[in-house]
Tab-separated table of C-alpha atoms in Angstrom:
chain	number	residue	atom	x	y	z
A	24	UNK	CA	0.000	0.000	0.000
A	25	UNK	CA	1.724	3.537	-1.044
A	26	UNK	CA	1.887	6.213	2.186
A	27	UNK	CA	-0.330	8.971	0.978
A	28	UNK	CA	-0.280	12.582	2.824
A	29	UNK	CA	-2.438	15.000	1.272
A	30	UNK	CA	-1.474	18.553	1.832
A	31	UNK	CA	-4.053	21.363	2.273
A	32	UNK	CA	-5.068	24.112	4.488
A	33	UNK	CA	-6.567	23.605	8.021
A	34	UNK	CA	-10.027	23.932	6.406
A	35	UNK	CA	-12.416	21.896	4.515
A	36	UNK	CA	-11.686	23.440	0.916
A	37	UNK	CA	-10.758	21.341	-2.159
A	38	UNK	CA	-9.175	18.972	0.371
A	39	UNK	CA	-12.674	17.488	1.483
A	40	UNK	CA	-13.496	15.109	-0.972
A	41	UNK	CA	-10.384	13.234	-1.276
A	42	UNK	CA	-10.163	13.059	2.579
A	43	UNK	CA	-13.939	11.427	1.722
A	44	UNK	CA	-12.772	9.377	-0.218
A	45	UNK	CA	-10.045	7.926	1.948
A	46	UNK	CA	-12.649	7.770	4.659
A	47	UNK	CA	-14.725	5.448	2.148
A	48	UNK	CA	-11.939	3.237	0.876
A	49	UNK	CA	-10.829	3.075	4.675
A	50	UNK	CA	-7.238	3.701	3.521
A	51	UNK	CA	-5.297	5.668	5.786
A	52	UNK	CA	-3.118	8.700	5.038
A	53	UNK	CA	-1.543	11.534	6.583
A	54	UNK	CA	-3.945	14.789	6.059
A	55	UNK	CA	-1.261	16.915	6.747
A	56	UNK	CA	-2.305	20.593	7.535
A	57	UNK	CA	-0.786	23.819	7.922
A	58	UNK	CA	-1.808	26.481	9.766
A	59	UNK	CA	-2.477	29.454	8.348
A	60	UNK	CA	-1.648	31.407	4.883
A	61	UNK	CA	1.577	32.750	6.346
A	62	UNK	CA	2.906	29.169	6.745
A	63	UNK	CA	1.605	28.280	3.063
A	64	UNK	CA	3.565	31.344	1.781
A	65	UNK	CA	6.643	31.104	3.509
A	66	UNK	CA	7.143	27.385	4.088
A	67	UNK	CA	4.669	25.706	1.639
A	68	UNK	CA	4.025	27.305	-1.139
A	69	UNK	CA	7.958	27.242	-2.373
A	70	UNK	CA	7.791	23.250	-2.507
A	71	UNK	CA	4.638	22.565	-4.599
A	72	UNK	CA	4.874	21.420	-8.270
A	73	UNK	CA	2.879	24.189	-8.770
A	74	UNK	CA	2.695	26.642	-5.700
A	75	UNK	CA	-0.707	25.598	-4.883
A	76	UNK	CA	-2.745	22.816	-2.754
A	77	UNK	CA	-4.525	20.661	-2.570
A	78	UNK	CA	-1.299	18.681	-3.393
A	79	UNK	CA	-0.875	14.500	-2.570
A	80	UNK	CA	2.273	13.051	-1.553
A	81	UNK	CA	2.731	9.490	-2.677
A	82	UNK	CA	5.956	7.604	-1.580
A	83	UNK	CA	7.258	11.044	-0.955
A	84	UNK	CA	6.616	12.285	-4.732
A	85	UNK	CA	4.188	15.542	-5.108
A	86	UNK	CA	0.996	15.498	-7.309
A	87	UNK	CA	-0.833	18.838	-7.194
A	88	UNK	CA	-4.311	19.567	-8.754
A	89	UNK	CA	-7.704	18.988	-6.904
A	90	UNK	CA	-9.294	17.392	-10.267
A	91	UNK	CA	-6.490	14.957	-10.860
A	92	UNK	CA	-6.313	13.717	-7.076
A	93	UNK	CA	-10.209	13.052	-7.289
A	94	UNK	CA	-10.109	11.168	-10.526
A	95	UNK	CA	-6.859	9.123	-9.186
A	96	UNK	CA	-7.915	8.352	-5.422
A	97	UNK	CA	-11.352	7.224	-6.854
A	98	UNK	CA	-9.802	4.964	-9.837
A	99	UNK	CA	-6.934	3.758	-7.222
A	100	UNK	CA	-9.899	2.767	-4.643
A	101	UNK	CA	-12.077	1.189	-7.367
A	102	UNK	CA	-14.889	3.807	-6.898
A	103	UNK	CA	-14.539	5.026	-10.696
A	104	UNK	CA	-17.606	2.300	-12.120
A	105	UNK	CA	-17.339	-1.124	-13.049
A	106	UNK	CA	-16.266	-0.274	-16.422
A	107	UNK	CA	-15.404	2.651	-18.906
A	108	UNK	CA	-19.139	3.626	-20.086
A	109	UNK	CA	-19.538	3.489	-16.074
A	110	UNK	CA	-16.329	5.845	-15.707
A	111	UNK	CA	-18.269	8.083	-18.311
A	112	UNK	CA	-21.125	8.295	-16.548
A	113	UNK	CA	-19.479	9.433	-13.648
A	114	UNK	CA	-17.354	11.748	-15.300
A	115	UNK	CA	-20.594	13.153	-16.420
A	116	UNK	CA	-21.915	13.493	-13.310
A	117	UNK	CA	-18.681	15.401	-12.056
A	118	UNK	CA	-18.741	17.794	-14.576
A	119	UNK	CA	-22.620	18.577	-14.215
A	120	UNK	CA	-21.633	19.361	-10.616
A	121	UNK	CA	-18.948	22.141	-11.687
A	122	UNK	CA	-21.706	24.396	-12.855
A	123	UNK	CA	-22.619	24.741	-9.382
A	124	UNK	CA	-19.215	25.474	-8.077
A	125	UNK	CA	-18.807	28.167	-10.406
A	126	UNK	CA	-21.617	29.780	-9.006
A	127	UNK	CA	-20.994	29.299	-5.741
A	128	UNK	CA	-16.891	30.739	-6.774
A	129	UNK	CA	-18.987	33.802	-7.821
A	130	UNK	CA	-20.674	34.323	-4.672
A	131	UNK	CA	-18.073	33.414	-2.530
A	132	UNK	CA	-15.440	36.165	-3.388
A	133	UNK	CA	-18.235	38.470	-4.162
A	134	UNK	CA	-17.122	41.419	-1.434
A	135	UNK	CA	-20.203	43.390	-1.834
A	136	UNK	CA	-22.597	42.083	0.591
A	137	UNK	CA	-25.503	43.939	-1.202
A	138	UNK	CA	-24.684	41.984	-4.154
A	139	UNK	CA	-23.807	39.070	-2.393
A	140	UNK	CA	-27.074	38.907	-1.490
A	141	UNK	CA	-28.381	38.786	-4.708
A	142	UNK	CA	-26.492	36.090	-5.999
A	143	UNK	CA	-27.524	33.868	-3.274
A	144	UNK	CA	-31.136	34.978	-3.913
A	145	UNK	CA	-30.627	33.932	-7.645
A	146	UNK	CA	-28.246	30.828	-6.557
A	147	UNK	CA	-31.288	29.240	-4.703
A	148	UNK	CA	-34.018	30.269	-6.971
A	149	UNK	CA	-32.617	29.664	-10.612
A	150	UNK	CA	-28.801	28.464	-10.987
A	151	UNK	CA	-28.673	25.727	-8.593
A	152	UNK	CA	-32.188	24.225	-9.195
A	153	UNK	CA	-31.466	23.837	-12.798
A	154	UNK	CA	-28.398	21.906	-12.439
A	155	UNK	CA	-30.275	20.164	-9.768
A	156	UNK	CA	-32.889	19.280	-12.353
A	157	UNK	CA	-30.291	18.457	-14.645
A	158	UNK	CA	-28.649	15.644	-11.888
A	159	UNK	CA	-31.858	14.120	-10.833
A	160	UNK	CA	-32.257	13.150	-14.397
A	161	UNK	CA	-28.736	11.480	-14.704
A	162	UNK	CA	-29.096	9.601	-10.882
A	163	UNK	CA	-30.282	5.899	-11.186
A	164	UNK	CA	-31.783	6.060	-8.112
A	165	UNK	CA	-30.253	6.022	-4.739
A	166	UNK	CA	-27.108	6.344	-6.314
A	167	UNK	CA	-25.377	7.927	-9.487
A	168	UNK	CA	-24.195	4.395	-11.448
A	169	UNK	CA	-24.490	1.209	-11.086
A	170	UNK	CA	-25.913	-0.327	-7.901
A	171	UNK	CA	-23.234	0.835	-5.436
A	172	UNK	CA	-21.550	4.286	-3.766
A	173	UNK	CA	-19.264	5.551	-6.404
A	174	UNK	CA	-17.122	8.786	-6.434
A	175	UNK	CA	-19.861	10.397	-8.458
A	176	UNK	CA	-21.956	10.163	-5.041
A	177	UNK	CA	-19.727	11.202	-2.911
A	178	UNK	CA	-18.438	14.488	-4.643
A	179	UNK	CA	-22.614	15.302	-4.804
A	180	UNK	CA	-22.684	15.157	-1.245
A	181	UNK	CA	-19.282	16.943	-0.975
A	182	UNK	CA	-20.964	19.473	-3.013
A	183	UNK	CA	-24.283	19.907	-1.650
A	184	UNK	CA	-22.216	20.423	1.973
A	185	UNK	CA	-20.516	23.233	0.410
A	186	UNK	CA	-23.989	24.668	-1.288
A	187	UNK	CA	-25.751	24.691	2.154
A	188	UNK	CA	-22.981	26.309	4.307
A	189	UNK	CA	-23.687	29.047	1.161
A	190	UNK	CA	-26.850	29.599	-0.031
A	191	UNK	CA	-29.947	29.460	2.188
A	192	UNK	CA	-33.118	28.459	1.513
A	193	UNK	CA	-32.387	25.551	-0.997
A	194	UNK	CA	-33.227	22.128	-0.215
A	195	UNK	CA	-33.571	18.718	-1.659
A	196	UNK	CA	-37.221	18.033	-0.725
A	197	UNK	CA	-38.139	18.550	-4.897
A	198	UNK	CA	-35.442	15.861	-6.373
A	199	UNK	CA	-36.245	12.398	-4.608
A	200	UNK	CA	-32.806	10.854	-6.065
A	201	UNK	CA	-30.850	13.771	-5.403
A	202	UNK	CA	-32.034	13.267	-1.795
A	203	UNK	CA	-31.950	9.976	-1.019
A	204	UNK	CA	-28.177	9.980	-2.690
A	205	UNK	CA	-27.137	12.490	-0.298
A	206	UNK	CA	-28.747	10.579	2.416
A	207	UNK	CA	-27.243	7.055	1.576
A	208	UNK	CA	-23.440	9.007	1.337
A	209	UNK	CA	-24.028	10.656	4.727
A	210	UNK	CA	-25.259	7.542	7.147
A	211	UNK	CA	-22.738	5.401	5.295
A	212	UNK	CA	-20.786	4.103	8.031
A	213	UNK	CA	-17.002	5.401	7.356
A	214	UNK	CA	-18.469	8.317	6.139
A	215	UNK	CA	-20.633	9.002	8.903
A	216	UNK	CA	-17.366	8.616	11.444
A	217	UNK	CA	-15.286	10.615	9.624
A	218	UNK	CA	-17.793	13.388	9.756
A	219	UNK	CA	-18.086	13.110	13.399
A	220	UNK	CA	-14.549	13.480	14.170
A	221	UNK	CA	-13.078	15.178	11.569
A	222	UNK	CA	-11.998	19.012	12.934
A	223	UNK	CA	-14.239	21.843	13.255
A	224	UNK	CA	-13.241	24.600	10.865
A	225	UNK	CA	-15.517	27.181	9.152
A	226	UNK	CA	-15.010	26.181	5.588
């Protein structure tokens, strides 16, 4: 078994779903973080392939990029589908879910609070719901693919967290699948423990 240490912030960030992941697969690895932006720019920063993190240390060799660390962990832990039109699907599913994280990038640097305000408003009552229309279409049922938790589940629930702690007033109640996906994900076992003990930080 390779020694993994994934490198990241003391927050939840990009970092969250492949420490997910890990929590799935059981695997253990060192989720190695550093303690504030001073630390990344003096001590951290230097020594990244490409100065930024998420970054994962195998056998002591860096591999940076958030994208590239999902797609590898969940291949590596055989959560990628039982085959390649299964791997498709799920790569579909992935990339459905970026068109909510470029909303939520929008909102979440917006400085403005008067406008901030107004893309949350819009987040919850037109962006977000049609991607969410868009997902429960593509879910089997209470999951993604197949007949088992695959990456493609997990990221929506890593997701969804991420939409909540944003934008208020959205819910799951309207997309049955969506729902009882993020539901199966969090009282999975592994998952559940991790997020029970994993530290408390405010993103």
């Amino acid at each position: 078994m390779p020694q993994y240490k994934l490198i990241y912030f003391n927050s939840k960030g990009r970092a969250e779903l492949p420490r997910l992941l890990f929590a799935y697969a059981d695997v253990e690895y060192e989720d190695f973080r550093f303690a504030n932006r001073e630390e990344f720019l003096e001590k951290i920063k230097p020594n990244m392939p490409t100065g930024r993190v998420p970054v994962l240390e195998i056998d002591g060799k860096l591999y940076p990029e958030s994208g590239a660390i999902f797609r590898y962990l969940a291949t590596e832990f055989k959560l990628y589908g039982k085959d390649n039109v299964e791997a498709l699907q799920i790569d579909g599913v992935v990339e459905t879910m970026n068109d909510i994280l470029q909303v939520l990038t929008k909102i979440f640097y917006e400085n403005d609070e008067a406008k901030k305000a107004e893309l949350q408003k819009k987040a919850a009552a037109e962006d977000i719901p049609v991607v969410l229309s868009l997902l429960e279409k593509l879910a089997g049922g209470d999951v993604f693919v197949g007949d088992s938790i695959t990456a493609a589940d997990i990221a929506f629930f890593r997701t969804m967290e991420v939409v909540l702690s944003i934008v208020t007033g959205l819910t799951l109640d309207n997309y049955p699948k969506l729902k009882s996906i993020n539901d199966k994900v969090a009282k999975e076992p592994k998952i559940a423990a991790w997020l029970a003990k994993r530290p408390e930080t405010p993103n």
